[in-house]
PDB file of C-alpha atoms and ligand atoms in Angstrom:
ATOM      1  CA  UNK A   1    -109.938 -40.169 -12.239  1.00  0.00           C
ATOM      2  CA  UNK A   2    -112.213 -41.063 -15.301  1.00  0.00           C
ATOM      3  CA  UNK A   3    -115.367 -39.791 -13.634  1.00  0.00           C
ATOM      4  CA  UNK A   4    -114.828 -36.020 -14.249  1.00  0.00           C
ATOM      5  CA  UNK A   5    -115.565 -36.953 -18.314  1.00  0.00           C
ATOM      6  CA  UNK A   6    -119.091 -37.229 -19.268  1.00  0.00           C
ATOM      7  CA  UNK A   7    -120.552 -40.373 -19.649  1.00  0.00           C
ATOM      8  CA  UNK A   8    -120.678 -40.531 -23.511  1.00  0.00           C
ATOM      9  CA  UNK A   9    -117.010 -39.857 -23.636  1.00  0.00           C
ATOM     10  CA  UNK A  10    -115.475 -41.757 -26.736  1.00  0.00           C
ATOM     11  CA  UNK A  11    -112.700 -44.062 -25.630  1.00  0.00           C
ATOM     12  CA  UNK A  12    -110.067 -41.790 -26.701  1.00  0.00           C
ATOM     13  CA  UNK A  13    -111.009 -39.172 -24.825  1.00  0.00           C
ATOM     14  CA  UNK A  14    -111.048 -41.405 -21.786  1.00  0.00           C
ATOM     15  CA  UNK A  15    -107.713 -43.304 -22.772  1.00  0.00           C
ATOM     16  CA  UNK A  16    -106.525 -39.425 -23.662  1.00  0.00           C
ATOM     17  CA  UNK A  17    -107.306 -38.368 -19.872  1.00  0.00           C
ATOM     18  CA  UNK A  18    -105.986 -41.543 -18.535  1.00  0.00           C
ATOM     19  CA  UNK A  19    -102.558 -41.190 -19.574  1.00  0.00           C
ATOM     20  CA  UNK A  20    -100.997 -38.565 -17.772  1.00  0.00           C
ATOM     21  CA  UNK A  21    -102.934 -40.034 -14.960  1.00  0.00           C
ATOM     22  CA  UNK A  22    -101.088 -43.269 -15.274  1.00  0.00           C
ATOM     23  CA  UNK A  23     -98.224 -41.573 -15.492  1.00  0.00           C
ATOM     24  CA  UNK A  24     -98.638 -39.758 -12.447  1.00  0.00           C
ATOM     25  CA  UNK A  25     -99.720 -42.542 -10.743  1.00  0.00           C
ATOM     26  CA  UNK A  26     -96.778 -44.813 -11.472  1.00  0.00           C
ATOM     27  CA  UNK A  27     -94.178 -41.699 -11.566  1.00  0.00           C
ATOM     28  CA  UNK A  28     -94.247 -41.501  -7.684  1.00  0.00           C
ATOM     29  CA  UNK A  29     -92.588 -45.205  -6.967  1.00  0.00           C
ATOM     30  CA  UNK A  30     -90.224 -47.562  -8.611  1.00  0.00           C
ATOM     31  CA  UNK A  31     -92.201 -50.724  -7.042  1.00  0.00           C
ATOM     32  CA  UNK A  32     -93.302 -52.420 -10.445  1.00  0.00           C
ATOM     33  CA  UNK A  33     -96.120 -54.833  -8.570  1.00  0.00           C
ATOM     34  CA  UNK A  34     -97.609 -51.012  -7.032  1.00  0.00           C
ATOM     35  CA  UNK A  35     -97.414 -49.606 -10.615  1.00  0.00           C
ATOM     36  CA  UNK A  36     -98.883 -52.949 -12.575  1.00  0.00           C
ATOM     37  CA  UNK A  37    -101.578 -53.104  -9.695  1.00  0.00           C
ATOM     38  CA  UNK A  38    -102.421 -49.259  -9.699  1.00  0.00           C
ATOM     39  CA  UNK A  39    -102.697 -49.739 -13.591  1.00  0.00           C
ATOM     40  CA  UNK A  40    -104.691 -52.476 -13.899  1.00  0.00           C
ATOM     41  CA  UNK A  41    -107.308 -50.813 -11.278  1.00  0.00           C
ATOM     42  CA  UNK A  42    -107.137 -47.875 -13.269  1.00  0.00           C
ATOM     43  CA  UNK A  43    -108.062 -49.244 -16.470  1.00  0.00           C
ATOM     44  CA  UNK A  44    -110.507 -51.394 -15.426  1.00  0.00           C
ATOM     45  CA  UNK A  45    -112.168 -49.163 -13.753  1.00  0.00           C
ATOM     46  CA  UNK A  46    -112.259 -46.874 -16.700  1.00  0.00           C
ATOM     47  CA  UNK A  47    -113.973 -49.191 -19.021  1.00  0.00           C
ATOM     48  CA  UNK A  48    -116.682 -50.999 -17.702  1.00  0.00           C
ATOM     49  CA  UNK A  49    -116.493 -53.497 -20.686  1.00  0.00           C
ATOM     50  CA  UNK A  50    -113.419 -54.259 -19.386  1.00  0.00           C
ATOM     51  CA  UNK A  51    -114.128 -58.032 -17.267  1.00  0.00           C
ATOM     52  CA  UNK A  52    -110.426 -58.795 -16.606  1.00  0.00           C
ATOM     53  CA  UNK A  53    -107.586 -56.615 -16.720  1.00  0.00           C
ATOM     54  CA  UNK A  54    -104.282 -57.926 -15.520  1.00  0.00           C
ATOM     55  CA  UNK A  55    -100.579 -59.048 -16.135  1.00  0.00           C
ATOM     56  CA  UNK A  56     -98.502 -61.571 -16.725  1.00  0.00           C
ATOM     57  CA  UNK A  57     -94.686 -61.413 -15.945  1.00  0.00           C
ATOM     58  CA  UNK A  58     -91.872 -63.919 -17.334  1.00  0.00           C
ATOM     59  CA  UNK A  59     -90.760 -65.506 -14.792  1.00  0.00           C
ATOM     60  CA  UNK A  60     -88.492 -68.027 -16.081  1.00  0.00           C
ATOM     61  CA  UNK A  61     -87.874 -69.062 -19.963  1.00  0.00           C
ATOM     62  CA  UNK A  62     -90.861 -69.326 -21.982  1.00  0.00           C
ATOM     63  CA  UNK A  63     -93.009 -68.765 -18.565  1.00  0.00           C
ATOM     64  CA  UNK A  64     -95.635 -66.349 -17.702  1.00  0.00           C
ATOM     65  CA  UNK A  65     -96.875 -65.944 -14.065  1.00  0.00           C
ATOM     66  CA  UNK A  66     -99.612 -64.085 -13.170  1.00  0.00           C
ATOM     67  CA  UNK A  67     -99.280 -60.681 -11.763  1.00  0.00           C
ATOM     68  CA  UNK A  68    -101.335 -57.884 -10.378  1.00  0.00           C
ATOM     69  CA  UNK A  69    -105.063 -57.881 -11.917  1.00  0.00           C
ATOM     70  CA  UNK A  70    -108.624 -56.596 -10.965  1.00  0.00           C
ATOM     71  CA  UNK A  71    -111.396 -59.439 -11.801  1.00  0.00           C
ATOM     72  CA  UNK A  72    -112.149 -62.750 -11.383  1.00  0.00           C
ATOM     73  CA  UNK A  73    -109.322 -65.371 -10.321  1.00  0.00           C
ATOM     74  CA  UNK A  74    -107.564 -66.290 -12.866  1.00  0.00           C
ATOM     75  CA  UNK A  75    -104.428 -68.894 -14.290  1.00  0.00           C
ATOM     76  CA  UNK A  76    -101.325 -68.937 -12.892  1.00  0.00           C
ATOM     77  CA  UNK A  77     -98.878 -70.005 -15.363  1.00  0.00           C
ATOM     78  CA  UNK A  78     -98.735 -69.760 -18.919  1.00  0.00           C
ATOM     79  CA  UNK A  79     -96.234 -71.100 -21.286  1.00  0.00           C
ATOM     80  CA  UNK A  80     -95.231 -69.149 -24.147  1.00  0.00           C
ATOM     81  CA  UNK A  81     -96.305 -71.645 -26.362  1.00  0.00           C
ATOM     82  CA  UNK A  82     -99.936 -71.406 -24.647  1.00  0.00           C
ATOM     83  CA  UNK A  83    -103.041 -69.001 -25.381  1.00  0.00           C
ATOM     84  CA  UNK A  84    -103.476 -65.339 -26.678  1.00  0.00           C
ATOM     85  CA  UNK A  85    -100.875 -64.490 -23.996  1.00  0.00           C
ATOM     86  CA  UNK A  86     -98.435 -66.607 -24.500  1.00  0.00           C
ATOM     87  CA  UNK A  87     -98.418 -65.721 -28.505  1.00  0.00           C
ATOM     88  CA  UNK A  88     -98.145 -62.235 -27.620  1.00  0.00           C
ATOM     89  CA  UNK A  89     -95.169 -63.353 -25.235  1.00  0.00           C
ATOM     90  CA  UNK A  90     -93.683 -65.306 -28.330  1.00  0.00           C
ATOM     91  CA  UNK A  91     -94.138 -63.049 -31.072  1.00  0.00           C
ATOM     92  CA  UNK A  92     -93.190 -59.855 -29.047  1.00  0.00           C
ATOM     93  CA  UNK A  93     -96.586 -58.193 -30.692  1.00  0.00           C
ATOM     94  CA  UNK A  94     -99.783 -57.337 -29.265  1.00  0.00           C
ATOM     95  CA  UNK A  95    -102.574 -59.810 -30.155  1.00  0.00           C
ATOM     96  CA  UNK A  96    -106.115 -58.151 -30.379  1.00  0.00           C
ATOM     97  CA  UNK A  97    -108.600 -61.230 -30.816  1.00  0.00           C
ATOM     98  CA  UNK A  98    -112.782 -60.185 -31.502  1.00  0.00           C
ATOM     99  CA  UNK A  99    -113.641 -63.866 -30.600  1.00  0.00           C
ATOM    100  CA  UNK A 100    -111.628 -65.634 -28.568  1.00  0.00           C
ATOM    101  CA  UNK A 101    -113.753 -68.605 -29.449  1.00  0.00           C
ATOM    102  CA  UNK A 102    -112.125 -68.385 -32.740  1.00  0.00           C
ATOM    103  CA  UNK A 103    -108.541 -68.086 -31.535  1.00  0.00           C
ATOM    104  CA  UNK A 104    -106.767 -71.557 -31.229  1.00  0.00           C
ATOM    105  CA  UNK A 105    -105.631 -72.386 -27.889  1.00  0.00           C
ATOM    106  CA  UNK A 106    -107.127 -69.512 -26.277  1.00  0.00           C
ATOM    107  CA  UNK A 107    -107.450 -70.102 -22.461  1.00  0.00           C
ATOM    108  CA  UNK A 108    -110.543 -69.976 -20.644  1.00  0.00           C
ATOM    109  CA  UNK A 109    -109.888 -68.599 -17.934  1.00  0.00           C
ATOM    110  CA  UNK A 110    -113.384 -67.444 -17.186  1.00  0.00           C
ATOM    111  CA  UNK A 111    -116.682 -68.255 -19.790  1.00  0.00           C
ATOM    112  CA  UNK A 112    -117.694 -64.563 -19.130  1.00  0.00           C
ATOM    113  CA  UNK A 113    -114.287 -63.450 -21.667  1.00  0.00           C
ATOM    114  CA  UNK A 114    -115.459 -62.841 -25.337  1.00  0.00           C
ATOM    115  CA  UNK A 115    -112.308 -60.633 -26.834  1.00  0.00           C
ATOM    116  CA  UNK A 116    -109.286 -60.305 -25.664  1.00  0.00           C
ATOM    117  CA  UNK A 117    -106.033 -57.989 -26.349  1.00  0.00           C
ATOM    118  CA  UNK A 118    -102.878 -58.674 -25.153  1.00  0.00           C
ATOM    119  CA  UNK A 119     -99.940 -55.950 -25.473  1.00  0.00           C
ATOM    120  CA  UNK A 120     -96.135 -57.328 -24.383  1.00  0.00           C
ATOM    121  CA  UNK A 121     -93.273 -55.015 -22.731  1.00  0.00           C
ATOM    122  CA  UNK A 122     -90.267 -55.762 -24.380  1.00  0.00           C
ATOM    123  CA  UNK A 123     -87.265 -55.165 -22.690  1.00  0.00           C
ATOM    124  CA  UNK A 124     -83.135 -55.600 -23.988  1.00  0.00           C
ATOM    125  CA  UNK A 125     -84.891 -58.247 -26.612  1.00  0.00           C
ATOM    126  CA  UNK A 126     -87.189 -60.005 -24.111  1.00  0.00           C
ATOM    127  CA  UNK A 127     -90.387 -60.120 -23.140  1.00  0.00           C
ATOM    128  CA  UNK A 128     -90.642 -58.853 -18.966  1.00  0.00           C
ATOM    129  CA  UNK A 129     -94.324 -58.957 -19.150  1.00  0.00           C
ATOM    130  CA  UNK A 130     -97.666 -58.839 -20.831  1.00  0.00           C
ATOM    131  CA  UNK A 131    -100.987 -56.878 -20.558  1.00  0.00           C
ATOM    132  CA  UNK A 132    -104.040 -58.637 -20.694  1.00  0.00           C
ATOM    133  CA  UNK A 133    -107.359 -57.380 -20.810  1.00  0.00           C
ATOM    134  CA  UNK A 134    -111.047 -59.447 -21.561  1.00  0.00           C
ATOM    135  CA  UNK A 135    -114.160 -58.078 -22.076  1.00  0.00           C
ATOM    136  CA  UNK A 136    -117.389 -59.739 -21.725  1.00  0.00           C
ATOM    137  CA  UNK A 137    -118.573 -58.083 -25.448  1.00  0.00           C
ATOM    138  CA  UNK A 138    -117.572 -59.269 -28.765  1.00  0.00           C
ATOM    139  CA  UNK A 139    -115.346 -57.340 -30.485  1.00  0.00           C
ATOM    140  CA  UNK A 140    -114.530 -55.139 -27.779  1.00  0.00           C
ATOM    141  CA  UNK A 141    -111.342 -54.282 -28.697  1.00  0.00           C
ATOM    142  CA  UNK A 142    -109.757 -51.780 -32.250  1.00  0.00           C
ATOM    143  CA  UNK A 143    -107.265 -50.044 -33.182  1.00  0.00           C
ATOM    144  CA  UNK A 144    -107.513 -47.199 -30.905  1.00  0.00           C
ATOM    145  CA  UNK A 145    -107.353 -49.525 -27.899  1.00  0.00           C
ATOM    146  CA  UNK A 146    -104.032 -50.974 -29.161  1.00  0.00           C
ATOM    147  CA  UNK A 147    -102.631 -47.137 -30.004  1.00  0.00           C
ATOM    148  CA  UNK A 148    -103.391 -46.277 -26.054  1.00  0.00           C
ATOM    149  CA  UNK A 149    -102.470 -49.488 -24.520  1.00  0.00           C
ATOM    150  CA  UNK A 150     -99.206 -49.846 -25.941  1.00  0.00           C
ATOM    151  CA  UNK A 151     -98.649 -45.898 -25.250  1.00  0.00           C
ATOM    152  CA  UNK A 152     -99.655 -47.258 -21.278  1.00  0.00           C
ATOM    153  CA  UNK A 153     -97.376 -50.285 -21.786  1.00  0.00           C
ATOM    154  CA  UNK A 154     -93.927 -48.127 -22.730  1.00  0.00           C
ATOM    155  CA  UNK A 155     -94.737 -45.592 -20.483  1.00  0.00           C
ATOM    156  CA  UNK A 156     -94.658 -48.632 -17.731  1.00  0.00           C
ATOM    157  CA  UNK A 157     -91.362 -49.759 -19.492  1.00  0.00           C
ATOM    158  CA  UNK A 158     -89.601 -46.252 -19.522  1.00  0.00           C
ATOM    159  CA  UNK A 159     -90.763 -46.116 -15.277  1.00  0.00           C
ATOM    160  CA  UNK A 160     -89.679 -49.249 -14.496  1.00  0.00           C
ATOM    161  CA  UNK A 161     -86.704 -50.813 -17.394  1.00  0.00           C
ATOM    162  CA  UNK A 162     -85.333 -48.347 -18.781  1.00  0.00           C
ATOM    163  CA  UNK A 163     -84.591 -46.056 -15.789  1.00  0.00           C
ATOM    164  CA  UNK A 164     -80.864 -46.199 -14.551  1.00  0.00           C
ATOM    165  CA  UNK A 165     -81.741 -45.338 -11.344  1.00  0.00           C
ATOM    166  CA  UNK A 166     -84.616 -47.771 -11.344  1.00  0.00           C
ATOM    167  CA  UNK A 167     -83.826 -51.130 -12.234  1.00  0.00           C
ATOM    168  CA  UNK A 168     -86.145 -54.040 -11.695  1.00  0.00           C
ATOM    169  CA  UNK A 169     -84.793 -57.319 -10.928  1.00  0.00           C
TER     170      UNK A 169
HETATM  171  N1  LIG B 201    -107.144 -65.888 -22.148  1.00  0.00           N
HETATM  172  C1  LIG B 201    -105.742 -65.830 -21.836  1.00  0.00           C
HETATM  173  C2  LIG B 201    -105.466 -66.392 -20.477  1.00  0.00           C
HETATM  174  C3  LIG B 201    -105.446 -65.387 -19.379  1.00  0.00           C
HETATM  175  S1  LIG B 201    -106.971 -64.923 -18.879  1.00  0.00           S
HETATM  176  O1  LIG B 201    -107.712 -64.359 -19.991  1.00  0.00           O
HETATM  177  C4  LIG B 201    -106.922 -63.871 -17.613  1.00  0.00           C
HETATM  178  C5  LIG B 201    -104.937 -66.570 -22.880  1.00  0.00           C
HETATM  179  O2  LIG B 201    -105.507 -67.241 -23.754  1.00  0.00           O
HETATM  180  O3  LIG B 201    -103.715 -66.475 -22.849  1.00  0.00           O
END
């Protein structure tokens, strides 16, 4: 993976080597929990600023449940109406927040999380699921993250919703 770049690669050159990696990766089964797991593990291991990486999957109206992550524990559900994720659910955008201290409702899920991005999958109108990732720096997260991880997020979306053969339920 990541560790054949040097280690003052920029970020795009790691997100740039990631990608067809991910898509690899998730290419070779139409299990969405494998592929969210595999990319979750993948990411974080790419950046270690990265404290939590993770998703969240609706589950029922206006509900997220937590899905596959690598880090800490973490909260189970979230309402739309609840937290960075839960806007990002709501407003169908991704939500890149420097200080999550200065985001209203933002949920703690660990003291450690600083900045947060979340990036939502929408599917026939609806959100199926967010990414969420934390970082223990300020800040941690710009423009070029949210290029990459939305480029990570539809290439989980053409894999696993908009594939005939490949349906989720
Ligand atoms: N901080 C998120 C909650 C999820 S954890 O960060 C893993 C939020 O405000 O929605």
């Amino acid at each position: 993976m990541s560790e054949s770049l040097p280690v003052n690669s920029s970020k795009e050159e790691i997100y740039r080597e990631l990608l067809p990696q991910i898509e690899a990766v998730i290419g070779g089964t139409d299990d969405l929990i494998a592929n969210l797991a595999n990319v979750a593990a993948i990411l974080k291991q790419a950046f270690k600023k990265f404290h939590w990486v993770g998703f969240y999957r609706t589950t029922a109206p206006n509900l997220l449940t937590l899905g596959p992550f690598q880090g800490p524990p973490a909260c189970v559900l979230i309402p739309f109406k609840q937290g960075v994720c839960g806007t990002s659910a709501r407003t169908q955008k991704t939500v890149l927040v420097p200080d999550v201290e200065q985001f209203p409702g933002h949920i703690a899920c660990s003291i450690l999380s600083k900045s947060e991005i979340v990036v939502p999958l929408v599917h026939n109108g609806q959100t199926a699921l967010v990414l969420d990732i934390d970082s223990d720096e300020l800040n941690a997260f710009d423009q070029t993250d949210q290029n990459y991880l939305e480029l990570i997020v539809a290439t989980i979306a053409k894999q696993n919703f908009c594939n005939p053969d490949n349906q989720m339920p």
